[in-house]
Structure formats: C-alpha cells, structure tokens
Tab-separated table of C-alpha atoms and ligand atoms in Angstrom:
chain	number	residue	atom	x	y	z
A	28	UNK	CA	-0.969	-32.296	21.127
A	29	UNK	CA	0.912	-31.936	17.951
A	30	UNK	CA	0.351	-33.458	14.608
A	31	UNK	CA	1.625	-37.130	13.138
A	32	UNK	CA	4.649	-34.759	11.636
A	33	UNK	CA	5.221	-33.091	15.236
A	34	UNK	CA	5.823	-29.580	13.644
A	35	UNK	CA	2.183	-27.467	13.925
A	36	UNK	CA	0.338	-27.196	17.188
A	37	UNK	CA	-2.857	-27.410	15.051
A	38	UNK	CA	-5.067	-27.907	18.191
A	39	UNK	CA	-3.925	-24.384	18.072
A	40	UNK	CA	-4.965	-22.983	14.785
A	41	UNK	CA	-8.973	-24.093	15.239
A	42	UNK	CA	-9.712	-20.233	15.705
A	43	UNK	CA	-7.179	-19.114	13.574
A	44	UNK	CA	-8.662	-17.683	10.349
A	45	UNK	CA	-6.949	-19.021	6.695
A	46	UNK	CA	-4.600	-18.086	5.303
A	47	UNK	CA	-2.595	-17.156	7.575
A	48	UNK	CA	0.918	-17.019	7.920
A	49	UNK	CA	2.453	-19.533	10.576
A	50	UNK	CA	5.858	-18.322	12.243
A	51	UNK	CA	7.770	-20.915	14.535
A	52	UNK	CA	9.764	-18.895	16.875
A	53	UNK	CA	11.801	-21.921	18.158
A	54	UNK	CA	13.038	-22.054	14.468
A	55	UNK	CA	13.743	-18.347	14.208
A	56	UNK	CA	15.664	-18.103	17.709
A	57	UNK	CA	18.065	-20.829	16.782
A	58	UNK	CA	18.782	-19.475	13.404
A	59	UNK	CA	19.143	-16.228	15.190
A	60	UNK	CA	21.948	-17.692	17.569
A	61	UNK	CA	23.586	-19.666	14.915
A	62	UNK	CA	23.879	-16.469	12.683
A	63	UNK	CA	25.504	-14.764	16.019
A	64	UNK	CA	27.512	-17.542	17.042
A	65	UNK	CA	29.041	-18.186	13.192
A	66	UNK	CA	29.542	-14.121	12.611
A	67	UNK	CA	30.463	-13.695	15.860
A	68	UNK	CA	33.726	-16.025	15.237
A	69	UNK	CA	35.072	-12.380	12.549
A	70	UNK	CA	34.805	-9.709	15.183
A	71	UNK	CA	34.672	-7.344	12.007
A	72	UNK	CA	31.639	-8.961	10.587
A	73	UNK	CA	28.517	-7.164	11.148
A	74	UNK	CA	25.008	-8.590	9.517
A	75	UNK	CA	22.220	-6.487	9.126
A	76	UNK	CA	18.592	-7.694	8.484
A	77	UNK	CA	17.016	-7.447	4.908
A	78	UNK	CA	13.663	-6.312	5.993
A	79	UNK	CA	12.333	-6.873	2.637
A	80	UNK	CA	11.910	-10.281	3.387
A	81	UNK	CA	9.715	-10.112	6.096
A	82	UNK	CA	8.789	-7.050	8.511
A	83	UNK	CA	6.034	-8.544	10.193
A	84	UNK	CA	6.374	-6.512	13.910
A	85	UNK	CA	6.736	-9.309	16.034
A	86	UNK	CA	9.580	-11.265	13.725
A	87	UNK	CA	11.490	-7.347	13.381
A	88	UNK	CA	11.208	-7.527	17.378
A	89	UNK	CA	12.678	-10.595	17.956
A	90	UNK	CA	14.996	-9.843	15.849
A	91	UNK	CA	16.196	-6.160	16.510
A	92	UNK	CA	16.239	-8.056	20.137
A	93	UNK	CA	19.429	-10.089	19.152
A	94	UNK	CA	21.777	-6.941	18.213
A	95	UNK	CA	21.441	-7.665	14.647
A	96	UNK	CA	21.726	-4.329	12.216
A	97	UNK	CA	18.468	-3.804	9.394
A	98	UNK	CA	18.574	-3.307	5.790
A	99	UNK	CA	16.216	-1.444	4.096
A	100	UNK	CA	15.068	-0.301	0.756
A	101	UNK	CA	12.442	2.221	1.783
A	102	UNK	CA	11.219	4.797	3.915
A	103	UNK	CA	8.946	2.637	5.023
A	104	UNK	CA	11.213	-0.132	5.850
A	105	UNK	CA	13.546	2.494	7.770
A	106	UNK	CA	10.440	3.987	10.237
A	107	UNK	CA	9.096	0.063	10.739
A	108	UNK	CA	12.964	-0.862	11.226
A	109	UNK	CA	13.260	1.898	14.036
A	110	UNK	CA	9.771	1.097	15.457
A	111	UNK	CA	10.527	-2.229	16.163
A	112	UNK	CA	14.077	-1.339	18.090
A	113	UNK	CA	16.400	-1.538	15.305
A	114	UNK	CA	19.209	1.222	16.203
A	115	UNK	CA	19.586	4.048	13.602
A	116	UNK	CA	23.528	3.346	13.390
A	117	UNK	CA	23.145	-0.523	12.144
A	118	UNK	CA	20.363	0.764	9.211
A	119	UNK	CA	21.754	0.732	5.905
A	120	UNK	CA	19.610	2.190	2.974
A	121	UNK	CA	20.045	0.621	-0.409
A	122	UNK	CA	17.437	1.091	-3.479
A	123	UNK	CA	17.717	1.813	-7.116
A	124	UNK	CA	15.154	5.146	-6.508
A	125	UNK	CA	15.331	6.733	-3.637
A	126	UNK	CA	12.627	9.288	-3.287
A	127	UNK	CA	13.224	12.663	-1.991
A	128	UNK	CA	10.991	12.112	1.280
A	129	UNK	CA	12.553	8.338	2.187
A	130	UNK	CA	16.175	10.210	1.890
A	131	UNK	CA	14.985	12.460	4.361
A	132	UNK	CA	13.912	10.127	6.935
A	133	UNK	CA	17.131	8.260	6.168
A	134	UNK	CA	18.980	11.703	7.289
A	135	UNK	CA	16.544	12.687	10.363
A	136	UNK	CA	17.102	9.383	12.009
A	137	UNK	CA	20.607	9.717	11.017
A	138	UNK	CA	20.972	6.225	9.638
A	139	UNK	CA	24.586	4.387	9.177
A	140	UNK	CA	24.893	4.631	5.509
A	141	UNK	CA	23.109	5.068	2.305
A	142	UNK	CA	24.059	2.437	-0.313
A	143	UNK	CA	24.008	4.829	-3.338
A	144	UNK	CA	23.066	3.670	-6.800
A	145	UNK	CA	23.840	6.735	-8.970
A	146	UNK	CA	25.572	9.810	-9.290
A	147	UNK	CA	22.188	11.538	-9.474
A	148	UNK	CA	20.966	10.050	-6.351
A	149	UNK	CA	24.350	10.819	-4.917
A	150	UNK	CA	24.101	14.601	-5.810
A	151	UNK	CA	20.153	15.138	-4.394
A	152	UNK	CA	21.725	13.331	-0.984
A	153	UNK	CA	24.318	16.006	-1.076
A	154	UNK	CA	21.577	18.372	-1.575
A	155	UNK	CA	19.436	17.229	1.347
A	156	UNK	CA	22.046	16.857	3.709
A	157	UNK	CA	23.623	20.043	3.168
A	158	UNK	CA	19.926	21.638	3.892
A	159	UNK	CA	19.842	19.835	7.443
A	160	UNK	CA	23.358	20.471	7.699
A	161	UNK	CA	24.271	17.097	8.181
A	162	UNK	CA	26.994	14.358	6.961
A	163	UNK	CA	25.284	11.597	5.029
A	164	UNK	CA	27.280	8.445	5.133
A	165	UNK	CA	27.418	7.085	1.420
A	166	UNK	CA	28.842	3.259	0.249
A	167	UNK	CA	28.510	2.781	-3.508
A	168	UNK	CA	26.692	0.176	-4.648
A	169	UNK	CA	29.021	-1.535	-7.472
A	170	UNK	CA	27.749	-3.941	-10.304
A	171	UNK	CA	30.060	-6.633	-9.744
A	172	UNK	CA	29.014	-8.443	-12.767
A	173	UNK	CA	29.080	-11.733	-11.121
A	174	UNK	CA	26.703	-14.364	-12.009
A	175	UNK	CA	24.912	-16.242	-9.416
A	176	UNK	CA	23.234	-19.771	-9.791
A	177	UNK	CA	19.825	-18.715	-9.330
A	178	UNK	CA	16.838	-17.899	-11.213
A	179	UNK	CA	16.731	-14.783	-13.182
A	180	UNK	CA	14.212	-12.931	-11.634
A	181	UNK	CA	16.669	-12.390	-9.048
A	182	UNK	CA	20.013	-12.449	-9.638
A	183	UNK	CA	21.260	-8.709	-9.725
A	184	UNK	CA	24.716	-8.583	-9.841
A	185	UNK	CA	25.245	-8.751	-13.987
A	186	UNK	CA	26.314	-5.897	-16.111
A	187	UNK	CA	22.775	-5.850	-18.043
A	188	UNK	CA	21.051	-5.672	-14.308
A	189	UNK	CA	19.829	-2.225	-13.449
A	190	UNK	CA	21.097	-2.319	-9.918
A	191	UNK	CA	24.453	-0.422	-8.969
A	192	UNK	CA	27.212	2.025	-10.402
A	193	UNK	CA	29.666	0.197	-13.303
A	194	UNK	CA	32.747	-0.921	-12.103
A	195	UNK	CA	34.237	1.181	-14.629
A	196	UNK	CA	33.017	4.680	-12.999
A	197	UNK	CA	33.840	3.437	-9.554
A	198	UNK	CA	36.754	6.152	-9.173
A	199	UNK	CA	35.275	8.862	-10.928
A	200	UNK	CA	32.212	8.168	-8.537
A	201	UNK	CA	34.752	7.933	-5.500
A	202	UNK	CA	36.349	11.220	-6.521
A	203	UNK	CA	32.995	12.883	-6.987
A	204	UNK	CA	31.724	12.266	-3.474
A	205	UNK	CA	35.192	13.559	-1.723
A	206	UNK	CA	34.382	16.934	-3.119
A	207	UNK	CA	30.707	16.937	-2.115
A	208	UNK	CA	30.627	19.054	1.160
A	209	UNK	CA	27.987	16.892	3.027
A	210	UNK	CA	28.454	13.426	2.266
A	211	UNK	CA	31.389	11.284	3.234
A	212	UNK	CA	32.391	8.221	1.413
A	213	UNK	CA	33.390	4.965	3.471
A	214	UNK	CA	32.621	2.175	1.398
A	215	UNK	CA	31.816	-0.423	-1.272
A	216	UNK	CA	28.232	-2.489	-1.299
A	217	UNK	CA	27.511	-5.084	-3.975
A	218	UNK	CA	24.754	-7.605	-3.624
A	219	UNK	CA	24.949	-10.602	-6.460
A	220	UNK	CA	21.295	-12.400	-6.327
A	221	UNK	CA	19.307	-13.897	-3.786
A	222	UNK	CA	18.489	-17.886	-2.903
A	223	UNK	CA	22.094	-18.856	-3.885
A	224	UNK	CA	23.674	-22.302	-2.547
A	225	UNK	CA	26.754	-22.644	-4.553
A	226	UNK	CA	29.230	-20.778	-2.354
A	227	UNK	CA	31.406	-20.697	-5.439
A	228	UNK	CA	29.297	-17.578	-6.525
A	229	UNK	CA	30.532	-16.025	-3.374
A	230	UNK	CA	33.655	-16.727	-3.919
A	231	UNK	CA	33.670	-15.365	-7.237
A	232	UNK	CA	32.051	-12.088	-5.690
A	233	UNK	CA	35.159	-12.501	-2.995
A	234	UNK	CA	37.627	-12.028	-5.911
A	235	UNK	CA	35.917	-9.479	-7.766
A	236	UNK	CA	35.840	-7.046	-4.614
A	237	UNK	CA	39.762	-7.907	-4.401
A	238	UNK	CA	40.400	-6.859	-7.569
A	239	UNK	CA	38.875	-3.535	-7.214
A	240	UNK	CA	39.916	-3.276	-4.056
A	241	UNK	CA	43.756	-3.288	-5.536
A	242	UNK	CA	42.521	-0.989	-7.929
A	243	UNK	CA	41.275	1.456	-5.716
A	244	UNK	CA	44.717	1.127	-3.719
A	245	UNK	CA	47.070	2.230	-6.597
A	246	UNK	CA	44.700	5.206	-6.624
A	247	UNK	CA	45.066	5.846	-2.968
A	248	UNK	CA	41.620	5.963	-1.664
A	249	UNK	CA	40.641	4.297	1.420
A	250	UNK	CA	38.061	2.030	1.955
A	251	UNK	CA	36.773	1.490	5.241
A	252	UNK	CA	33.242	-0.857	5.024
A	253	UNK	CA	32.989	-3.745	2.793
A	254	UNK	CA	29.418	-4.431	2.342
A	255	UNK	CA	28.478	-7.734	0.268
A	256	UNK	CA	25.146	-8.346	0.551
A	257	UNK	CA	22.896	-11.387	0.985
A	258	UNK	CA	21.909	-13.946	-0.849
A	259	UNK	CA	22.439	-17.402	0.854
A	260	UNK	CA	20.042	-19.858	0.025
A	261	UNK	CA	17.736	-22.308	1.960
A	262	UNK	CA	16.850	-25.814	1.459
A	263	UNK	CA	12.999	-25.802	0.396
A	264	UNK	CA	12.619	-29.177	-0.632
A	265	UNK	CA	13.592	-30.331	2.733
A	266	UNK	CA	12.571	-27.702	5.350
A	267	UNK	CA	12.549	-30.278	8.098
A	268	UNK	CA	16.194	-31.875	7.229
A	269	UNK	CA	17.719	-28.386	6.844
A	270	UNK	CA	16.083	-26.255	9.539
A	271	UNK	CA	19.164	-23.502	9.620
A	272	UNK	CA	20.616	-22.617	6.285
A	273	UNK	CA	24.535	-23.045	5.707
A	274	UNK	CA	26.039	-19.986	8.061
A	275	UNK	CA	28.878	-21.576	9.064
A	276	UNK	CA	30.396	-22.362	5.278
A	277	UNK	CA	29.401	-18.843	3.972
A	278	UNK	CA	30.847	-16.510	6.470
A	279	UNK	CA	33.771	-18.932	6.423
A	280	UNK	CA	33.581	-18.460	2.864
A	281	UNK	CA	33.892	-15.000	3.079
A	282	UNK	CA	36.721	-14.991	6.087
A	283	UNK	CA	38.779	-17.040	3.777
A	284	UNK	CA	38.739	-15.415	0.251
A	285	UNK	CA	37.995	-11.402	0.741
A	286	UNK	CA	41.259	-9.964	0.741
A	287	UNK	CA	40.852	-6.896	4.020
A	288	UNK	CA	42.970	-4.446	4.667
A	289	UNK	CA	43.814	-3.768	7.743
A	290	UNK	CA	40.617	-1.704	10.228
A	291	UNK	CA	38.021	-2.821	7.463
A	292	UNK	CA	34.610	-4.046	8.436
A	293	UNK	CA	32.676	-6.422	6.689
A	294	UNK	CA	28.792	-5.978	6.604
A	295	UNK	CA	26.084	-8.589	5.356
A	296	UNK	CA	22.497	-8.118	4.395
A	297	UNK	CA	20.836	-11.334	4.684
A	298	UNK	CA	16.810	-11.640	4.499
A	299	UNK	CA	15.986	-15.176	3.104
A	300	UNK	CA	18.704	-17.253	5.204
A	301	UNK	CA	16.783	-15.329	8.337
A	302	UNK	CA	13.126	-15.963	8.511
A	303	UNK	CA	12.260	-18.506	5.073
A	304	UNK	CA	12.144	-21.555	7.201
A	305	UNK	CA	10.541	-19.999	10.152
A	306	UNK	CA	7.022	-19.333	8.187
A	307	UNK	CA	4.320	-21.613	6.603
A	308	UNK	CA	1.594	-20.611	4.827
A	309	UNK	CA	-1.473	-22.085	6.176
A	310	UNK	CA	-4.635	-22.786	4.325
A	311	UNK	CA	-7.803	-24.961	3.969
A	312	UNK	CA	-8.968	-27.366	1.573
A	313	UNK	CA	-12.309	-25.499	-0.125
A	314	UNK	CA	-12.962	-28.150	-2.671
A	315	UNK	CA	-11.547	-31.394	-4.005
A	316	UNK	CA	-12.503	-31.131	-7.591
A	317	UNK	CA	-11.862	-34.077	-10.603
A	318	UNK	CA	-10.632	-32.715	-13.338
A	319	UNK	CA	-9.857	-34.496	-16.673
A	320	UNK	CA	-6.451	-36.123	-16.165
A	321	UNK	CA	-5.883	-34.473	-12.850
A	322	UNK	CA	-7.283	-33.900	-9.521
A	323	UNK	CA	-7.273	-30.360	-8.319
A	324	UNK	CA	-7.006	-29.469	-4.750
A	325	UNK	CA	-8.622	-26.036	-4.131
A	326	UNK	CA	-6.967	-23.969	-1.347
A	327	UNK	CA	-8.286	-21.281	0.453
A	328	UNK	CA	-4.391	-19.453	0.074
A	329	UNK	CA	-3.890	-18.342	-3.457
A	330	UNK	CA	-0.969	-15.898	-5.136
A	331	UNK	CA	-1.900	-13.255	-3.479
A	332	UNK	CA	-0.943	-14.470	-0.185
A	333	UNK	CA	2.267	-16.001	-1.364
A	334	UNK	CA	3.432	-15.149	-5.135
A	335	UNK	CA	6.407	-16.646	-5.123
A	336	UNK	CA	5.270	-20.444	-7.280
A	337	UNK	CA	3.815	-17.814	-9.652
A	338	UNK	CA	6.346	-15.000	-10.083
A	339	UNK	CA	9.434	-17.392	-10.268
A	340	UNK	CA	8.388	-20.995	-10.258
A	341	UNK	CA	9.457	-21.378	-7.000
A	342	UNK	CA	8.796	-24.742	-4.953
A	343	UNK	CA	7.590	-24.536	-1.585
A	344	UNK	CA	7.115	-28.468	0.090
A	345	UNK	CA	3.653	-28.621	0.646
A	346	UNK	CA	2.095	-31.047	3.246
A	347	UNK	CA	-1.355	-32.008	4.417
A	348	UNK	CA	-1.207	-31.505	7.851
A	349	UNK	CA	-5.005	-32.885	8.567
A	350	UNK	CA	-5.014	-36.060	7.186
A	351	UNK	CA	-2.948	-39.256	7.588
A	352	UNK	CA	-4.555	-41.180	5.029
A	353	UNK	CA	-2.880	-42.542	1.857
A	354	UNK	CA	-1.457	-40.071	-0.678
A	355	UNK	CA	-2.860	-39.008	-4.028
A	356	UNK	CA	-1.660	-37.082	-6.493
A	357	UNK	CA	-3.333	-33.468	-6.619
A	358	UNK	CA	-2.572	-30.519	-8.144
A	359	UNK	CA	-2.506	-27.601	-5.387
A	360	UNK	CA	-4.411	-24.223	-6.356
A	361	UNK	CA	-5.615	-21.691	-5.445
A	362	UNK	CA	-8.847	-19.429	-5.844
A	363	UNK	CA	-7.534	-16.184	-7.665
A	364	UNK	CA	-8.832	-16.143	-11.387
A	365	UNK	CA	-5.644	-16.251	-12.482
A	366	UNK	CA	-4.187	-19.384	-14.903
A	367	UNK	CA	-0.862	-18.974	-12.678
A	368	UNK	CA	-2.290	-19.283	-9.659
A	369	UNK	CA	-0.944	-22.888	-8.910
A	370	UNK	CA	1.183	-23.785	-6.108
A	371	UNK	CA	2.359	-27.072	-7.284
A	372	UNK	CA	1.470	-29.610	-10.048
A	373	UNK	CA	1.281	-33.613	-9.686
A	374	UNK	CA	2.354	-33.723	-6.302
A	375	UNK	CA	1.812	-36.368	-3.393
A	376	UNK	CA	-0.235	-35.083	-0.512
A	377	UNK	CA	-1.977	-37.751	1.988
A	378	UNK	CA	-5.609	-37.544	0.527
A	379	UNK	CA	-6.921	-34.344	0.961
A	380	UNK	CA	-10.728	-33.817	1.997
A	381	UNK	CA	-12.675	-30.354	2.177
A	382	UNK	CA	-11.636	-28.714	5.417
A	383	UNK	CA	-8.338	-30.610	5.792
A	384	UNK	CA	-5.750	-27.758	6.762
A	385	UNK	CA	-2.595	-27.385	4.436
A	386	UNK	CA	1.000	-26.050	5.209
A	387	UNK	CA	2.757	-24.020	2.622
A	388	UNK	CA	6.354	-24.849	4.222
A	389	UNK	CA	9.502	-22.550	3.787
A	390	UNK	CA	7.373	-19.374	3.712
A	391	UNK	CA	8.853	-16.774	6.025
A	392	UNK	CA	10.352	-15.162	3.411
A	393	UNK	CA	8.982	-13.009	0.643
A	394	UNK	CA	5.712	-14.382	1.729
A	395	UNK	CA	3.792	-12.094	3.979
A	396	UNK	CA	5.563	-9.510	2.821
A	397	UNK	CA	4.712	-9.628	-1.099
A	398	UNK	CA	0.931	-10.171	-0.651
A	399	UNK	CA	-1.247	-8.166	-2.602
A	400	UNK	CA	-5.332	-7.308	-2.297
A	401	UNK	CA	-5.879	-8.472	-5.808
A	402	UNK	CA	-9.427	-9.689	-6.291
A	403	UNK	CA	-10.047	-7.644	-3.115
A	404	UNK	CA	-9.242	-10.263	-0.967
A	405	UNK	CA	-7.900	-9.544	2.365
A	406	UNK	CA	-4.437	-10.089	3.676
A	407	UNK	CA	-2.812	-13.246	5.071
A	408	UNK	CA	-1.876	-11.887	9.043
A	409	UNK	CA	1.166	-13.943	10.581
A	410	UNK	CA	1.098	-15.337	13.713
A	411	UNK	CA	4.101	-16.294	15.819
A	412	UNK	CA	3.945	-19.117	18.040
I	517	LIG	N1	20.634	-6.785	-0.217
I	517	LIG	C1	20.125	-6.340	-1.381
I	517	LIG	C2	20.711	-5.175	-2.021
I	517	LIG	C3	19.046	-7.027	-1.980
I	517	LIG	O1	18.559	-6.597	-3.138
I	517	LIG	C4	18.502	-8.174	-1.339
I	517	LIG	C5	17.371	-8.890	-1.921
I	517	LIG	C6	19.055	-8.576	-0.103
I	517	LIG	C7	20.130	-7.877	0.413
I	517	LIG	C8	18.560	-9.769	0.638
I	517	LIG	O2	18.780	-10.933	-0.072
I	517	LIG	P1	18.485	-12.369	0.565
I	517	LIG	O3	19.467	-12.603	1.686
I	517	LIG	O4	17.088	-12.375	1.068
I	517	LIG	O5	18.680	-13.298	-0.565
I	517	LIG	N2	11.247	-11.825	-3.750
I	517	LIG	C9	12.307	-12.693	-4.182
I	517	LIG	C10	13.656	-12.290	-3.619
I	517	LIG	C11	14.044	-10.883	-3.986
I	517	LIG	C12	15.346	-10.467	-3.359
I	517	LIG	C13	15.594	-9.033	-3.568
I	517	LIG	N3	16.784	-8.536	-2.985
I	517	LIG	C14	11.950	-14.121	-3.797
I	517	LIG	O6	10.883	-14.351	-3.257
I	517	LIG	O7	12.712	-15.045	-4.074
C-alpha cells in the first residue's frame, strides 16, 4: 500500500531510521534513459556524471550501469567513481586545487582528461606525469564570463568568479602546454552555474565558445573536445508535474547554436538534472510547538542533513506524507541550534502531529552529499527503493 499521494511506500519506511535519504529508482532509471535517448540523438555528445551531486554507491552503480562517463572534483570522487564501475577513460577531473596526491590517482588510473584551472596546476601535472612517464590529457577550463540566471552562490562562469583561466590567456595557456613534454592539450571546458532553466544562458555560453573557437582558428590550434559543463535546472516547486528535467530542449539547445568543427566531441557534466528529483529527505515530526504568531513544526532532519534552504535559500516542496487531515500553516525546522536552520516559513502542510513522517521532496541532489556531523549528529544514510 502506498500513501493518499501514491509516491512513498511508507508501509516501507516503519523500520527505517530518520532522516534518511529516500531514492526512487523508477525516477532515476527513466531520467537515465531519457538523458541516453535525447544525447544519444548527437552521436558526438558524450555526458559524464557530476559526482558531486550525489555519490551514494548504489545511485553511482546504477548509474555507471547505463554507459554514462563521471565527473569529478577530487581524489576521492575519482577512487568512489572507479569503485562503483565508472571506466577510467569517461572520468574527467576538474577543481580549482588540485592536490598533489588526487593528481596522482588521476594519472595511475589514467583518467580521460584533467580540466586544468591554472598554469601552476598545469606545470605540477607536467611534473607528475613526466615522473610516471606518462601523457596527462589536459582541457582548459576557460572563464567564459557568462552570466547565468541563478543564485549567486553558484553561478561560476563570471570574470570576478575564481573558477577557470581568463579568456584573455587562453593562447598563451594553449601554447604553454604544446611545449610541456608530458601533457597533451585537446580541449576547452567551461561550466557557467548550476540550477539554470533559462536555456538562453546556454545559448549565450554557445556563442561565447564560438567566438573563441574562431579565435583559436586564426591562430591555428586545434581543438578536439568541447566540454560545457552542467548546469540544467529542475523544477522544485513541482517535483511531481516535472519528474525529468528539460533534456530534450538543452542538448537541442546545444546541437543548434555551438558552432563544431568538423571530428569535435562535445562532453557534458550534469549532476543536478541526474539524481535531484530522485531523492527525498525523510523525517519525523518531534514536536508541534505554538509559537507567538507562528506555529513551528519541529523535524527530526535539520541543516545538517540537507543545507541547501540554509546555504542558498533554496525551496524544496515539502509534504506531510502521514496525515490527510486539513492543512495549517507551520513553519518547518529543524533541531540544530542554529537561527538558519529552517526549511521553509508559512507554508501549508495537512496538520502535522508528533510522529507524522515528512518528505523533503527534490533532494537527490546536493543533499546526502553535503551533510555535515555538526552538533555531532550522525549522518542521514540513503536508501534506494
Ligand atoms: N561541472 C562543474 C565544473 C561544476 O562546478 C558543477 C557544479 C557541475 C559540473 C555540475 O553542475 P549541475 O549539473 O549539478 O548543475 N551545492 C549547490 C550546487 C553546486 C554546484 C557546483 N558545481 C546546490 O546545492 O545548489
């Protein structure tokens, strides 16, 4: 038996502790297959898996399982990557600071390419790959400076952002690398924000890499991978409506405005579009409490199982998933002694009652993954279903 909404088999979550992170793998197999099926139309499209946003085992299983490349920003992210099946060749390192250790088990596993944020960085991969006697693969990462709709927090793609190499040293960095003796330059990476729905902002990323793209054809260097990072957006306030983000209209997007040259590959790093609507955060009523002027609703889930509502004011739809009875309006919070630690304020939730279990939709990404020990409180574990 399901609940009135249909969604949670909460018969099955009576032995479950909370929090805990609820993963619908119905969900994630069909956006799987739609992300296949719409980058599979551009046989030179290639999308690899931002394992930032979520590297739970079982969800980088399922899916390594579908052919899909990984994206990582760590060491750590490149060993889980490879431990869950994710082939060497599809793993693309980016990262502002690359430490000398996580370059070296980019270079032992022999990883695609390194998405390489600075001529210092670009010199100690030299360095390490010329001790192992290996070729590194290097793509620079280039500051577009292309705004993206989103919030600040995490848009990256601006000239005051610390991410990437200036579009104005893009040739002397170009030249640099094709006189190192152990790294080999084959292509661009930019990456403009994350949780973006205009497509527009793609489109404006489209005809920035065009421009430079001319550029770096007058000076005759080749470019053979185009990679242009994530960043498509998912509905949150209607999770149920919009199940699978908007694949279709973004790789289309890109199809129609980047201008390739002939052989080139296109490569996408998408986290959020992947796994956000996939995951709830799941959590218990402690305490109804009367406030003032408001009535609080005491969770058992605070920020440090999901930070986002108090790192960048992000709203996640929140449902009682208990009770059926009419709706109130609560503020949602939860126990950490922390002023921000609020989910939501003045929202509508069917009247909620100590015990009642609460779902945390949209939560799949940059959920599990970002939750801290703070208070030394344990962490959320996700379970797929
Ligand atoms: N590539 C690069 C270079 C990135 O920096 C990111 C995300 C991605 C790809 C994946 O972007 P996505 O497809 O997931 O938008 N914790 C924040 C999001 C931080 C995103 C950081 N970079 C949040 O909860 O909204």
């Amino acid at each position: 038996m399901t609940n009135n909404k249909g969604i949670f088999p909460i018969e099955k979550f009576q032995d479950i502790e909370t929090p805990f992170y609820y993963y619908d793998s119905k969900i994630l197999d069909s956006t799987l297959s739609t992300i296949i099926k719409e980058a599979g139309k551009y046989s030179n499209f290639h999308v690899h898996y931002a394992v930032k946003a979520n590297a739970n085992p079982r969800i980088l299983k399922l899916i390594s399982s579908t052919g899909l490349g990984a994206d990582c920003v760590s060491g750590g992210e490149i060993t889980a990557a490879i431990e869950a099946g994710f082939p060497a060749d599809k793993i693309v390192f980016a990262g502002v600071g690359k430490a000398d250790w996580e370059i070296n088990t980019a270079l032992d596993n022999d990883i695609f390419c390194f998405n390489v944020e600075s001529i210092p960085e670009l010199e100690t991969i030299n360095e390490w790959a010329t001790k192992k006697d290996k070729t590194a693969n290097v793509a620079f990462r280039i500051n577009p400076d292309v705004g993206a709709h989103t919030h600040a927090h995490i848009t990256t793609g601006l000239a005051e952002n610390k991410f990437g190499i200036s579009m104005n040293d893009m040739e002397k960095v170009i030249d640099m690398a094709q006189k190192m003796s152990n790294v080999k330059f084959i292509g661009l990476h930019f990456h403009i924000g994350s949780q973006i729905l205009l497509m527009d902002d793609f489109t404006a990323l489209c005809h920035r890499i065009n421009e430079l793209q001319d550029r770096l054809e007058h000076a005759g260097i080749a470019v053979k991978h185009i990679n242009v990072g994530g960043g498509l957006g998912v509905d949150y306030e209607n999770p149920n409506e919009h199940p699978i983000p908007a694949f279709r209209t973004y790789f289309e997007t890109y199809a129609q405005h980047l201008k390739l040259r002939p052989g080139q590959e296109v490569h996408f790093e998408l986290g959020r579009s992947v796994v956000a609507q996939c995951g709830s955060l799941i959590s218990k009523v402690l305490y109804v409490k009367e406030g003032t002027n408001k009535k609080f609703v005491i969770l058992d889930a605070g920020m440090t199982d999901l930070i986002r509502p108090a790192l960048y004011q992000a709203c996640h739809k929140i449902e009682n998933i208990t009770s059926q009875a009419g709706c109130q309006t609560y503020d949602v919070v939860g126990p950490i002694c922390e002023s921000s630690d609020v989910f939501a304020s003045d929202i509508q939730l069917n009247q909620c009652r100590r015990g009642d279990l609460i779902a945390i939709r949209s939560a799949g990404a940059y959920g599990e993954i970002m939750a801290s020990g703070y208070n030394c409180r344990r962490l959320p574990k996700g379970h797929l279903f």
